[in-house]
Coordinates of C-alpha atoms in Angstrom, one line a residue:
M1 CA 0.8 -13.5 -4.8
Q2 CA 2.2 -14.4 -1.4
A3 CA 2.7 -11.2 1.3
P4 CA 5.0 -11.9 4.3
P5 CA 2.9 -13.1 7.6
G6 CA 1.6 -10.3 9.4
C7 CA 1.2 -8.1 6.2
C8 CA -2.1 -6.5 6.0
R9 CA -4.8 -7.1 2.6
A10 CA -3.9 -4.4 0.4
Y11 CA -4.7 -3.2 -3.6
V12 CA -1.2 -4.0 -5.7
A13 CA -1.4 -2.4 -9.1
L14 CA 1.9 -3.7 -11.3
P15 CA 3.5 -2.3 -14.4
D16 CA 4.0 -4.1 -17.1
K17 CA 7.0 -2.2 -17.3
P18 CA 8.7 -1.6 -13.4
R19 CA 11.3 1.1 -12.7
G20 CA 12.6 -0.6 -10.0
R21 CA 11.1 1.9 -7.3
G22 CA 7.2 1.9 -5.8
V23 CA 4.7 3.7 -4.1
L24 CA 2.8 3.1 -0.5
I25 CA -0.4 4.7 -0.7
L26 CA -2.2 5.3 2.2
H27 CA -6.1 5.8 1.9
E28 CA -8.6 8.4 4.2
A29 CA -10.8 7.8 6.7
F30 CA -13.3 5.5 3.9
G31 CA -10.9 3.3 3.3
L32 CA -9.7 1.4 0.9
N33 CA -12.5 1.5 -1.9
G34 CA -12.5 2.3 -5.6
D35 CA -10.8 5.8 -5.1
I36 CA -7.5 4.5 -3.5
R37 CA -7.6 1.4 -6.7
R38 CA -7.6 4.4 -9.4
I39 CA -4.5 5.9 -7.5
A40 CA -2.2 2.7 -7.3
E41 CA -3.4 2.0 -10.8
R42 CA -2.5 5.5 -12.1
F43 CA 1.3 4.4 -10.1
A44 CA 1.3 1.7 -11.9
E45 CA 0.8 2.9 -15.4
Q46 CA 3.8 5.2 -14.9
G47 CA 5.9 2.2 -14.0
Y48 CA 5.7 2.9 -10.3
V49 CA 4.2 -0.4 -8.5
G50 CA 1.2 0.6 -6.3
V51 CA 0.9 -0.7 -2.5
A52 CA -2.7 0.0 -1.3
P53 CA -3.0 -1.8 1.9
A54 CA -6.6 -1.2 3.8
L55 CA -5.6 0.0 7.0
F56 CA -9.6 -0.9 8.5
G57 CA -9.6 -4.3 10.4
G58 CA -13.0 -3.1 11.1
P59 CA -14.9 -0.5 12.8
R60 CA -11.8 1.3 14.2
C61 CA -10.9 4.9 13.8
L62 CA -8.0 5.8 11.7
G63 CA -5.9 7.2 14.6
R64 CA -6.2 4.1 16.3
T65 CA -5.7 1.9 13.6
L66 CA -2.6 4.0 13.3
R67 CA -1.7 4.0 16.5
E68 CA -0.9 -0.6 16.8
E69 CA 1.8 -2.0 16.6
A70 CA 0.3 -4.9 14.5
R71 CA -0.3 -2.6 11.4
R72 CA 3.2 -0.4 11.7
Q73 CA 4.6 -3.7 11.5
G74 CA 2.3 -4.8 8.5
L75 CA 2.7 -1.1 6.3
D76 CA 6.4 -2.3 7.1
G77 CA 6.3 -5.5 5.6
L78 CA 4.4 -4.4 2.4
R79 CA 7.1 -2.0 1.8
D80 CA 10.1 -4.3 2.7
W81 CA 7.9 -7.2 0.0
R82 CA 7.6 -4.4 -2.5
R83 CA 11.2 -2.9 -1.8
D84 CA 12.3 -6.7 -2.8
A85 CA 10.5 -9.1 -4.2
R86 CA 8.0 -6.4 -6.5
G87 CA 10.5 -3.0 -7.5
G88 CA 13.3 -3.2 -5.9
G89 CA 15.2 0.2 -5.0
E90 CA 13.7 3.3 -3.5
G91 CA 10.2 4.1 -2.7
G92 CA 7.6 6.4 -1.7
T93 CA 4.6 6.3 0.7
S94 CA 1.1 8.5 -0.7
G95 CA -1.0 9.9 1.6
V96 CA -4.4 11.0 0.1

C-alpha cells in the first residue's frame, strides 16, 4: 500500500465492508503499540478505515512531535489518503 510522500509510518486497518468513512487514531505517550492497533481493528470491524500514525520518529516528546510542521503534513497526508483512496467521504480523529 502506497501513501503520499511525507507521510509518517502508520498502521492501517481496512474494513471488509467499507462505509465510506474512516478514523485517524492518535496514540498516547506509549506510541503505536498493540493497544492502538486493536483500536484501529475495532473501527474496521464497524466498517471504518482505521489509520493509526506513528507520531514518534525517535526519542522525543509528544509535544515537540505534534508541533513539527512535517508531522502536521504527515497527518494531513494520511487523512487525505484515507479520504480519497480508502474510504471517501467524511471521517474523524480519535486520540487515546
